[in-house]
Every structure is written in C-alpha cells, then in structure tokens.
Amino acid sequence: MSRAAVSAEVRAAVERVRARVADAADAAGRRAEDVLLIGVSKTHPPALIQQVVDAGVADLGENRVQELVAKVDEVVDARWHLIGRLQRNKVKDVVGRRLLVHGVDRTSLARSLSNRAVEREVVQRILIQVNVGDDPDKGGCHLRDVRDLVAYARDLPNLAVEGLMTIPPMPPAGQDALAHARPHFAALREARDELLPDFPEVVHLSMGMSADLEAAVAEGATMVRVGTALFGPRGSGPWRKDVA
Ligand SMILES: *Cc1c(COP(=O)(O)O)cnc(C)c1O
C-alpha cells in the first residue's frame, strides 16, 4: 500500500482536537496523556484514515463489525476499537482481532464473547456500556444493573472487563452540548468509582465525542471517541471496498 503524505488539513484537524483534549485536561488538573484519543473512522475511506493515523492518532473506532473487518487490513499501524452495538452472530468475526469492544451491555453477549475467546485461546478486552440517560435509542444496560453485569462478565473465562462506556442522549435543539452531556458523564464516573473498590480493574471511562469531549474530560474520561472533528462530515453509508 502506498502511504500518501499527511495533508495540511488532516494535520490541522488532529492538532485542534489534541489541543482541545489538552486544554480540558489542564482545566481539570489532569494529564492529557491519560486521555486516549480514539479516531472514529466510520464511513471514511482507508486512505484518509491512514493519514489520521500517520498524524499520530493510532487508535481507531468503528461501529459496524463488517466495516471494521474490511478496513483492518487496509490501514497499518492502528489499534482498533468496536464502539457500536454488537449482535451475537457477529461475535465470531470480532474475537481474535485484538479489539477493545466498548458496547457490551448484556449477559448473553458477554457469555458469547467469552465462549469464543476460550475457543480462540485469547483474552477479549471489553467495556460495559451503560445507558445513563435511559435513552430508548441507545444501547447500554441500566445504571442499576451495572454492578451485576460487571460481576457476571469478570467471572467468565478469557474476558477482561476494563471499564465503562456511555453515549449520552442528544441535546435538545439549541441547548449547550457540554452542559447537557456533563451530568451523564458524571453519572458514569460515579458508577465506576463505586465499582473500583471491588473491581479494581474497571478503570476506563469511554465517553465524549466531537461536540462534548471537554465535558467528558472534565468528568474523568480516559478515552474519547472523536469522529467529525478529526475526519470531517461523515459519508452517507459504510465504506465498502468493492465500491470505493
Ligand atoms: C460516531 C460515533 C462517535 C463519534 O461521533 P462524532 O460526533 O462524529 O465525534 C463516537 N462514539 C460512537 C459510539 C459513535 O457511534
């Protein structure tokens, strides 16, 4: 594969997002290095994604298994995260690729991942997705069920529960995105803090996107998932190799 030089536009976008994370970390008395920037590359072609990786964003997130699988061999030097909903019939395509799976929200899915990880003789790293806003359009377990789900999943073989993830509800039109999202991020942090004494491995908080990453970093995000601010507006559908 030929690697194009990183365009000035991509370099500037990466610098802008890095500066936003650094400023938010600074304001919160945190270190920017403690916030992993995940570039959400869904719909975008590998040539652009490679530029973002070459500009220093080595972690990439996709929300569809098929699209992720199609891209993994097209982009070099990247680490991948599955950030979307995962159906049980796709588990076989996920385990064994060294992904971090952010969206585990039910016991049946945790068990499927564990079974497959045992078969493949790998450890599958996961985050438990929590629907802190009780948003009917979003995946995630209820806040009151987090502890049971974490306890269940961490007792399954070959599964490593490394933290929690959430997607807050969309802000109503005209409302400030940061102010709207912040209490949801605070709720996830509080849930993690309550788990830590019993489950010290549940450290990560995957929260914050292009519009609200400052609020997430202020509330302790250790991973932010940023698409539009890095890659520009999304295409109309998933990227497919045969169409590109
Ligand atoms: C698309 C997506 C993002 C990125 O959203 P932007 O607003 O473009 O930054 C983050 N998290 C998840 C789960 C997504 O599906």
PDB file of C-alpha atoms and ligand atoms in Angstrom:
ATOM      1  CA  MET A   1       0.000   0.000   0.000  1.00  0.00           C
ATOM      2  CA  SER A   2       1.299   3.456  -0.825  1.00  0.00           C
ATOM      3  CA  ARG A   3       1.023   5.925   2.008  1.00  0.00           C
ATOM      4  CA  ALA A   4       0.143   9.430   0.955  1.00  0.00           C
ATOM      5  CA  ALA A   5       1.699  12.314   2.832  1.00  0.00           C
ATOM      6  CA  VAL A   6      -0.496  13.731   5.592  1.00  0.00           C
ATOM      7  CA  SER A   7      -2.395  16.724   4.214  1.00  0.00           C
ATOM      8  CA  ALA A   8      -2.190  20.092   5.969  1.00  0.00           C
ATOM      9  CA  GLU A   9      -5.939  19.831   6.603  1.00  0.00           C
ATOM     10  CA  VAL A  10      -5.670  16.491   8.421  1.00  0.00           C
ATOM     11  CA  ARG A  11      -2.670  17.666  10.401  1.00  0.00           C
ATOM     12  CA  ALA A  12      -4.546  20.807  11.494  1.00  0.00           C
ATOM     13  CA  ALA A  13      -7.648  18.830  12.500  1.00  0.00           C
ATOM     14  CA  VAL A  14      -5.579  16.441  14.620  1.00  0.00           C
ATOM     15  CA  GLU A  15      -3.759  19.358  16.239  1.00  0.00           C
ATOM     16  CA  ARG A  16      -7.058  21.120  17.019  1.00  0.00           C
ATOM     17  CA  VAL A  17      -8.517  18.038  18.693  1.00  0.00           C
ATOM     18  CA  ARG A  18      -5.309  17.340  20.617  1.00  0.00           C
ATOM     19  CA  ALA A  19      -5.341  20.952  21.837  1.00  0.00           C
ATOM     20  CA  ARG A  20      -8.990  20.636  22.959  1.00  0.00           C
ATOM     21  CA  VAL A  21      -8.156  17.494  24.943  1.00  0.00           C
ATOM     22  CA  ALA A  22      -5.037  19.126  26.419  1.00  0.00           C
ATOM     23  CA  ASP A  23      -6.901  22.291  27.444  1.00  0.00           C
ATOM     24  CA  ALA A  24      -9.738  20.296  29.009  1.00  0.00           C
ATOM     25  CA  ALA A  25      -7.289  18.070  30.866  1.00  0.00           C
ATOM     26  CA  ASP A  26      -5.376  21.092  32.060  1.00  0.00           C
ATOM     27  CA  ALA A  27      -8.533  22.784  33.322  1.00  0.00           C
ATOM     28  CA  ALA A  28      -9.410  19.622  35.251  1.00  0.00           C
ATOM     29  CA  GLY A  29      -5.925  19.212  36.722  1.00  0.00           C
ATOM     30  CA  ARG A  30      -5.423  16.057  34.690  1.00  0.00           C
ATOM     31  CA  ARG A  31      -2.711  14.967  32.274  1.00  0.00           C
ATOM     32  CA  ALA A  32      -3.546  14.889  28.561  1.00  0.00           C
ATOM     33  CA  GLU A  33      -1.599  11.598  28.270  1.00  0.00           C
ATOM     34  CA  ASP A  34      -4.224   9.991  30.484  1.00  0.00           C
ATOM     35  CA  VAL A  35      -6.904  10.540  27.849  1.00  0.00           C
ATOM     36  CA  LEU A  36      -6.700   8.185  24.881  1.00  0.00           C
ATOM     37  CA  LEU A  37      -7.896   9.808  21.665  1.00  0.00           C
ATOM     38  CA  ILE A  38      -9.831   7.326  19.516  1.00  0.00           C
ATOM     39  CA  GLY A  39     -10.469   8.488  15.961  1.00  0.00           C
ATOM     40  CA  VAL A  40     -13.920   7.330  14.877  1.00  0.00           C
ATOM     41  CA  SER A  41     -13.410   6.481  11.217  1.00  0.00           C
ATOM     42  CA  LYS A  42     -16.818   5.063  10.220  1.00  0.00           C
ATOM     43  CA  THR A  43     -17.844   5.785   6.591  1.00  0.00           C
ATOM     44  CA  HIS A  44     -14.375   7.182   5.777  1.00  0.00           C
ATOM     45  CA  PRO A  45     -12.008   5.538   3.271  1.00  0.00           C
ATOM     46  CA  PRO A  46      -8.735   3.886   4.355  1.00  0.00           C
ATOM     47  CA  ALA A  47      -6.596   6.484   2.529  1.00  0.00           C
ATOM     48  CA  LEU A  48      -7.944   9.252   4.764  1.00  0.00           C
ATOM     49  CA  ILE A  49      -7.853   7.075   7.877  1.00  0.00           C
ATOM     50  CA  GLN A  50      -4.184   6.272   7.224  1.00  0.00           C
ATOM     51  CA  GLN A  51      -3.397   9.975   7.166  1.00  0.00           C
ATOM     52  CA  VAL A  52      -5.023  10.458  10.557  1.00  0.00           C
ATOM     53  CA  VAL A  53      -3.017   7.504  11.913  1.00  0.00           C
ATOM     54  CA  ASP A  54       0.176   8.935  10.418  1.00  0.00           C
ATOM     55  CA  ALA A  55      -0.653  12.268  12.078  1.00  0.00           C
ATOM     56  CA  GLY A  56      -0.447  10.441  15.402  1.00  0.00           C
ATOM     57  CA  VAL A  57      -3.922   9.038  16.145  1.00  0.00           C
ATOM     58  CA  ALA A  58      -3.154   5.318  16.325  1.00  0.00           C
ATOM     59  CA  ASP A  59      -6.438   4.229  17.920  1.00  0.00           C
ATOM     60  CA  LEU A  60      -9.442   3.921  15.623  1.00  0.00           C
ATOM     61  CA  GLY A  61     -13.094   3.195  16.338  1.00  0.00           C
ATOM     62  CA  GLU A  62     -15.741   1.711  14.057  1.00  0.00           C
ATOM     63  CA  ASN A  63     -19.348   0.987  14.946  1.00  0.00           C
ATOM     64  CA  ARG A  64     -20.079  -1.751  12.389  1.00  0.00           C
ATOM     65  CA  VAL A  65     -18.316  -5.104  12.513  1.00  0.00           C
ATOM     66  CA  GLN A  66     -18.369  -5.598   8.737  1.00  0.00           C
ATOM     67  CA  GLU A  67     -16.873  -2.193   8.037  1.00  0.00           C
ATOM     68  CA  LEU A  68     -14.225  -2.662  10.706  1.00  0.00           C
ATOM     69  CA  VAL A  69     -13.232  -6.075   9.354  1.00  0.00           C
ATOM     70  CA  ALA A  70     -12.968  -4.652   5.822  1.00  0.00           C
ATOM     71  CA  LYS A  71     -10.675  -1.859   6.988  1.00  0.00           C
ATOM     72  CA  VAL A  72      -8.372  -3.668   9.383  1.00  0.00           C
ATOM     73  CA  ASP A  73      -6.074  -4.879   6.597  1.00  0.00           C
ATOM     74  CA  GLU A  74      -6.226  -1.578   4.704  1.00  0.00           C
ATOM     75  CA  VAL A  75      -4.756   0.625   7.434  1.00  0.00           C
ATOM     76  CA  VAL A  76      -1.377  -0.048   9.001  1.00  0.00           C
ATOM     77  CA  ASP A  77      -0.048   0.738  12.492  1.00  0.00           C
ATOM     78  CA  ALA A  78      -3.522   1.165  14.015  1.00  0.00           C
ATOM     79  CA  ARG A  79      -5.264  -0.295  17.054  1.00  0.00           C
ATOM     80  CA  TRP A  80      -8.988  -0.865  16.628  1.00  0.00           C
ATOM     81  CA  HIS A  81     -11.991  -0.391  18.861  1.00  0.00           C
ATOM     82  CA  LEU A  82     -15.502  -1.672  18.212  1.00  0.00           C
ATOM     83  CA  ILE A  83     -17.715   1.086  19.579  1.00  0.00           C
ATOM     84  CA  GLY A  84     -21.145   0.155  18.214  1.00  0.00           C
ATOM     85  CA  ARG A  85     -23.796  -2.390  19.004  1.00  0.00           C
ATOM     86  CA  LEU A  86     -22.657  -5.963  18.623  1.00  0.00           C
ATOM     87  CA  GLN A  87     -25.013  -8.774  17.638  1.00  0.00           C
ATOM     88  CA  ARG A  88     -24.219 -12.213  18.909  1.00  0.00           C
ATOM     89  CA  ASN A  89     -23.929 -13.675  15.386  1.00  0.00           C
ATOM     90  CA  LYS A  90     -21.015 -11.283  14.700  1.00  0.00           C
ATOM     91  CA  VAL A  91     -19.018 -12.291  17.770  1.00  0.00           C
ATOM     92  CA  LYS A  92     -17.054 -14.836  15.744  1.00  0.00           C
ATOM     93  CA  ASP A  93     -15.794 -12.025  13.477  1.00  0.00           C
ATOM     94  CA  VAL A  94     -14.702  -9.892  16.419  1.00  0.00           C
ATOM     95  CA  VAL A  95     -12.810 -12.114  18.850  1.00  0.00           C
ATOM     96  CA  GLY A  96      -9.166 -12.713  17.952  1.00  0.00           C
ATOM     97  CA  ARG A  97      -8.548  -9.331  16.333  1.00  0.00           C
ATOM     98  CA  ARG A  98      -7.101  -7.609  19.406  1.00  0.00           C
ATOM     99  CA  LEU A  99     -10.028  -5.180  19.525  1.00  0.00           C
ATOM    100  CA  LEU A 100     -11.361  -3.425  22.555  1.00  0.00           C
ATOM    101  CA  VAL A 101     -15.143  -3.981  22.462  1.00  0.00           C
ATOM    102  CA  HIS A 102     -16.855  -0.951  24.012  1.00  0.00           C
ATOM    103  CA  GLY A 103     -20.507  -1.965  23.757  1.00  0.00           C
ATOM    104  CA  VAL A 104     -21.126  -4.977  25.983  1.00  0.00           C
ATOM    105  CA  ASP A 105     -24.499  -4.410  27.621  1.00  0.00           C
ATOM    106  CA  ARG A 106     -25.996  -7.819  28.378  1.00  0.00           C
ATOM    107  CA  THR A 107     -25.050 -11.150  29.904  1.00  0.00           C
ATOM    108  CA  SER A 108     -25.752 -13.161  26.730  1.00  0.00           C
ATOM    109  CA  LEU A 109     -23.287 -11.061  24.742  1.00  0.00           C
ATOM    110  CA  ALA A 110     -20.627 -11.295  27.459  1.00  0.00           C
ATOM    111  CA  ARG A 111     -21.051 -15.053  27.522  1.00  0.00           C
ATOM    112  CA  SER A 112     -20.762 -15.352  23.716  1.00  0.00           C
ATOM    113  CA  LEU A 113     -17.584 -13.268  23.709  1.00  0.00           C
ATOM    114  CA  SER A 114     -16.151 -15.391  26.499  1.00  0.00           C
ATOM    115  CA  ASN A 115     -17.020 -18.668  24.758  1.00  0.00           C
ATOM    116  CA  ARG A 116     -15.378 -17.530  21.542  1.00  0.00           C
ATOM    117  CA  ALA A 117     -12.330 -16.182  23.378  1.00  0.00           C
ATOM    118  CA  VAL A 118     -11.870 -19.568  25.075  1.00  0.00           C
ATOM    119  CA  GLU A 119     -12.086 -21.314  21.684  1.00  0.00           C
ATOM    120  CA  ARG A 120      -9.575 -18.933  20.137  1.00  0.00           C
ATOM    121  CA  GLU A 121      -7.338 -19.025  23.228  1.00  0.00           C
ATOM    122  CA  VAL A 122      -7.249 -15.231  23.537  1.00  0.00           C
ATOM    123  CA  VAL A 123      -8.364 -12.753  26.158  1.00  0.00           C
ATOM    124  CA  GLN A 124     -11.125 -10.439  24.921  1.00  0.00           C
ATOM    125  CA  ARG A 125     -10.990  -6.949  26.430  1.00  0.00           C
ATOM    126  CA  ILE A 126     -14.356  -5.278  26.921  1.00  0.00           C
ATOM    127  CA  LEU A 127     -16.065  -2.207  28.331  1.00  0.00           C
ATOM    128  CA  ILE A 128     -19.572  -2.371  29.744  1.00  0.00           C
ATOM    129  CA  GLN A 129     -21.917   0.072  28.005  1.00  0.00           C
ATOM    130  CA  VAL A 130     -24.276   1.937  30.303  1.00  0.00           C
ATOM    131  CA  ASN A 131     -27.339   3.838  29.119  1.00  0.00           C
ATOM    132  CA  VAL A 132     -27.013   6.578  31.717  1.00  0.00           C
ATOM    133  CA  GLY A 133     -29.700   8.717  30.086  1.00  0.00           C
ATOM    134  CA  ASP A 134     -32.258   5.881  29.753  1.00  0.00           C
ATOM    135  CA  ASP A 135     -32.350   6.820  26.075  1.00  0.00           C
ATOM    136  CA  PRO A 136     -34.572   4.332  24.187  1.00  0.00           C
ATOM    137  CA  ASP A 137     -32.464   4.883  21.030  1.00  0.00           C
ATOM    138  CA  LYS A 138     -29.208   3.860  22.689  1.00  0.00           C
ATOM    139  CA  GLY A 139     -27.715   0.571  23.764  1.00  0.00           C
ATOM    140  CA  GLY A 140     -26.386   0.015  27.243  1.00  0.00           C
ATOM    141  CA  CYS A 141     -27.518  -1.557  30.467  1.00  0.00           C
ATOM    142  CA  HIS A 142     -29.396   0.423  33.092  1.00  0.00           C
ATOM    143  CA  LEU A 143     -27.263   2.134  35.725  1.00  0.00           C
ATOM    144  CA  ARG A 144     -28.775  -0.032  38.451  1.00  0.00           C
ATOM    145  CA  ASP A 145     -27.656  -3.197  36.591  1.00  0.00           C
ATOM    146  CA  VAL A 146     -24.008  -2.241  36.029  1.00  0.00           C
ATOM    147  CA  ARG A 147     -22.637  -3.909  39.118  1.00  0.00           C
ATOM    148  CA  ASP A 148     -24.343  -7.232  38.377  1.00  0.00           C
ATOM    149  CA  LEU A 149     -23.225  -7.193  34.757  1.00  0.00           C
ATOM    150  CA  VAL A 150     -19.627  -6.346  35.674  1.00  0.00           C
ATOM    151  CA  ALA A 151     -19.592  -9.084  38.319  1.00  0.00           C
ATOM    152  CA  TYR A 152     -21.037 -11.579  35.844  1.00  0.00           C
ATOM    153  CA  ALA A 153     -18.665 -10.724  32.998  1.00  0.00           C
ATOM    154  CA  ARG A 154     -15.480 -10.618  35.040  1.00  0.00           C
ATOM    155  CA  ASP A 155     -16.134 -14.148  36.314  1.00  0.00           C
ATOM    156  CA  LEU A 156     -16.352 -15.504  32.760  1.00  0.00           C
ATOM    157  CA  PRO A 157     -13.160 -17.060  31.398  1.00  0.00           C
ATOM    158  CA  ASN A 158     -10.955 -15.152  28.918  1.00  0.00           C
ATOM    159  CA  LEU A 159     -12.856 -11.900  29.321  1.00  0.00           C
ATOM    160  CA  ALA A 160     -11.226  -8.764  30.770  1.00  0.00           C
ATOM    161  CA  VAL A 161     -13.620  -6.029  31.893  1.00  0.00           C
ATOM    162  CA  GLU A 162     -11.565  -2.846  31.713  1.00  0.00           C
ATOM    163  CA  GLY A 163     -14.127  -0.113  32.225  1.00  0.00           C
ATOM    164  CA  LEU A 164     -17.412   1.528  31.289  1.00  0.00           C
ATOM    165  CA  MET A 165     -18.681   3.330  28.200  1.00  0.00           C
ATOM    166  CA  THR A 166     -21.635   5.593  27.521  1.00  0.00           C
ATOM    167  CA  ILE A 167     -23.278   7.678  24.802  1.00  0.00           C
ATOM    168  CA  PRO A 168     -25.392  10.468  26.301  1.00  0.00           C
ATOM    169  CA  PRO A 169     -28.721  11.436  24.714  1.00  0.00           C
ATOM    170  CA  MET A 170     -28.592  14.117  22.005  1.00  0.00           C
ATOM    171  CA  PRO A 171     -29.039  17.604  23.434  1.00  0.00           C
ATOM    172  CA  PRO A 172     -32.381  19.217  22.578  1.00  0.00           C
ATOM    173  CA  ALA A 173     -32.078  21.795  19.784  1.00  0.00           C
ATOM    174  CA  GLY A 174     -30.466  24.992  20.982  1.00  0.00           C
ATOM    175  CA  GLN A 175     -29.169  23.521  24.219  1.00  0.00           C
ATOM    176  CA  ASP A 176     -25.478  23.655  25.037  1.00  0.00           C
ATOM    177  CA  ALA A 177     -23.943  20.261  24.255  1.00  0.00           C
ATOM    178  CA  LEU A 178     -21.412  20.403  27.086  1.00  0.00           C
ATOM    179  CA  ALA A 179     -23.896  21.374  29.772  1.00  0.00           C
ATOM    180  CA  HIS A 180     -26.365  18.765  28.580  1.00  0.00           C
ATOM    181  CA  ALA A 181     -23.850  15.908  28.476  1.00  0.00           C
ATOM    182  CA  ARG A 182     -21.910  16.624  31.648  1.00  0.00           C
ATOM    183  CA  PRO A 183     -24.320  15.118  34.234  1.00  0.00           C
ATOM    184  CA  HIS A 184     -24.440  11.910  32.177  1.00  0.00           C
ATOM    185  CA  PHE A 185     -20.655  11.724  32.174  1.00  0.00           C
ATOM    186  CA  ALA A 186     -20.621  12.414  35.910  1.00  0.00           C
ATOM    187  CA  ALA A 187     -23.067   9.545  36.432  1.00  0.00           C
ATOM    188  CA  LEU A 188     -20.788   7.131  34.587  1.00  0.00           C
ATOM    189  CA  ARG A 189     -17.780   8.254  36.621  1.00  0.00           C
ATOM    190  CA  GLU A 190     -19.719   7.801  39.862  1.00  0.00           C
ATOM    191  CA  ALA A 191     -20.736   4.297  38.771  1.00  0.00           C
ATOM    192  CA  ARG A 192     -17.078   3.474  38.034  1.00  0.00           C
ATOM    193  CA  ASP A 193     -15.958   4.944  41.360  1.00  0.00           C
ATOM    194  CA  GLU A 194     -18.475   2.797  43.217  1.00  0.00           C
ATOM    195  CA  LEU A 195     -17.210  -0.329  41.445  1.00  0.00           C
ATOM    196  CA  LEU A 196     -13.493   0.335  41.911  1.00  0.00           C
ATOM    197  CA  PRO A 197     -13.102  -0.930  45.489  1.00  0.00           C
ATOM    198  CA  ASP A 198     -14.493  -4.331  44.491  1.00  0.00           C
ATOM    199  CA  PHE A 199     -13.383  -4.413  40.859  1.00  0.00           C
ATOM    200  CA  PRO A 200     -10.078  -2.516  40.656  1.00  0.00           C
ATOM    201  CA  GLU A 201      -9.581  -3.489  37.003  1.00  0.00           C
ATOM    202  CA  VAL A 202     -12.650  -1.494  35.937  1.00  0.00           C
ATOM    203  CA  VAL A 203     -10.747   1.733  35.358  1.00  0.00           C
ATOM    204  CA  HIS A 204     -11.607   3.113  31.956  1.00  0.00           C
ATOM    205  CA  LEU A 205     -14.316   5.627  31.119  1.00  0.00           C
ATOM    206  CA  SER A 206     -15.020   5.776  27.369  1.00  0.00           C
ATOM    207  CA  MET A 207     -17.088   8.929  26.962  1.00  0.00           C
ATOM    208  CA  GLY A 208     -17.056  12.155  24.983  1.00  0.00           C
ATOM    209  CA  MET A 209     -17.383  12.818  21.241  1.00  0.00           C
ATOM    210  CA  SER A 210     -16.700  15.787  18.922  1.00  0.00           C
ATOM    211  CA  ALA A 211     -19.351  18.042  20.452  1.00  0.00           C
ATOM    212  CA  ASP A 212     -18.843  17.292  24.144  1.00  0.00           C
ATOM    213  CA  LEU A 213     -15.345  15.949  24.759  1.00  0.00           C
ATOM    214  CA  GLU A 214     -14.460  18.815  27.124  1.00  0.00           C
ATOM    215  CA  ALA A 215     -17.273  17.827  29.494  1.00  0.00           C
ATOM    216  CA  ALA A 216     -16.166  14.188  29.346  1.00  0.00           C
ATOM    217  CA  VAL A 217     -12.531  15.003  30.104  1.00  0.00           C
ATOM    218  CA  ALA A 218     -13.686  17.231  32.980  1.00  0.00           C
ATOM    219  CA  GLU A 219     -15.553  14.238  34.424  1.00  0.00           C
ATOM    220  CA  GLY A 220     -12.627  11.857  34.081  1.00  0.00           C
ATOM    221  CA  ALA A 221     -12.845  10.288  30.611  1.00  0.00           C
ATOM    222  CA  THR A 222      -9.843   8.064  29.897  1.00  0.00           C
ATOM    223  CA  MET A 223     -10.937   7.517  26.277  1.00  0.00           C
ATOM    224  CA  VAL A 224     -12.711   9.983  23.998  1.00  0.00           C
ATOM    225  CA  ARG A 225     -14.254   8.850  20.700  1.00  0.00           C
ATOM    226  CA  VAL A 226     -13.944  11.613  18.143  1.00  0.00           C
ATOM    227  CA  GLY A 227     -15.211  11.357  14.563  1.00  0.00           C
ATOM    228  CA  THR A 228     -16.352  14.543  12.851  1.00  0.00           C
ATOM    229  CA  ALA A 229     -13.802  16.873  14.449  1.00  0.00           C
ATOM    230  CA  LEU A 230     -10.966  14.702  13.092  1.00  0.00           C
ATOM    231  CA  PHE A 231     -12.305  13.352   9.805  1.00  0.00           C
ATOM    232  CA  GLY A 232     -14.873  15.952   8.754  1.00  0.00           C
ATOM    233  CA  PRO A 233     -18.502  15.164   7.916  1.00  0.00           C
ATOM    234  CA  ARG A 234     -19.376  11.503   7.503  1.00  0.00           C
ATOM    235  CA  GLY A 235     -20.292   9.830   4.216  1.00  0.00           C
ATOM    236  CA  SER A 236     -23.820   8.606   3.607  1.00  0.00           C
ATOM    237  CA  GLY A 237     -23.123   4.971   4.443  1.00  0.00           C
ATOM    238  CA  PRO A 238     -20.490   2.437   5.456  1.00  0.00           C
ATOM    239  CA  TRP A 239     -17.278   2.285   3.424  1.00  0.00           C
ATOM    240  CA  ARG A 240     -17.076  -0.807   1.226  1.00  0.00           C
ATOM    241  CA  LYS A 241     -14.013  -1.992  -0.569  1.00  0.00           C
ATOM    242  CA  ASP A 242     -15.814  -3.042  -3.780  1.00  0.00           C
ATOM    243  CA  VAL A 243     -17.488   0.351  -4.127  1.00  0.00           C
ATOM    244  CA  ALA A 244     -14.520   2.568  -3.292  1.00  0.00           C
TER     245      ALA A 244
HETATM  246  C1  LIG B   1     -19.970   8.002  15.528  1.00  0.00           C
HETATM  247  C2  LIG B   1     -19.638   7.775  16.948  1.00  0.00           C
HETATM  248  C3  LIG B   1     -18.785   8.663  17.645  1.00  0.00           C
HETATM  249  C4  LIG B   1     -18.175   9.905  17.031  1.00  0.00           C
HETATM  250  O1  LIG B   1     -19.109  10.914  16.883  1.00  0.00           O
HETATM  251  P1  LIG B   1     -18.665  12.419  16.449  1.00  0.00           P
HETATM  252  O2  LIG B   1     -19.780  13.256  16.930  1.00  0.00           O
HETATM  253  O3  LIG B   1     -18.533  12.407  14.968  1.00  0.00           O
HETATM  254  O4  LIG B   1     -17.388  12.715  17.116  1.00  0.00           O
HETATM  255  C5  LIG B   1     -18.479   8.353  18.968  1.00  0.00           C
HETATM  256  N1  LIG B   1     -18.992   7.266  19.578  1.00  0.00           N
HETATM  257  C6  LIG B   1     -19.818   6.403  18.952  1.00  0.00           C
HETATM  258  C7  LIG B   1     -20.342   5.222  19.683  1.00  0.00           C
HETATM  259  C8  LIG B   1     -20.173   6.631  17.619  1.00  0.00           C
HETATM  260  O5  LIG B   1     -21.004   5.768  17.009  1.00  0.00           O
END
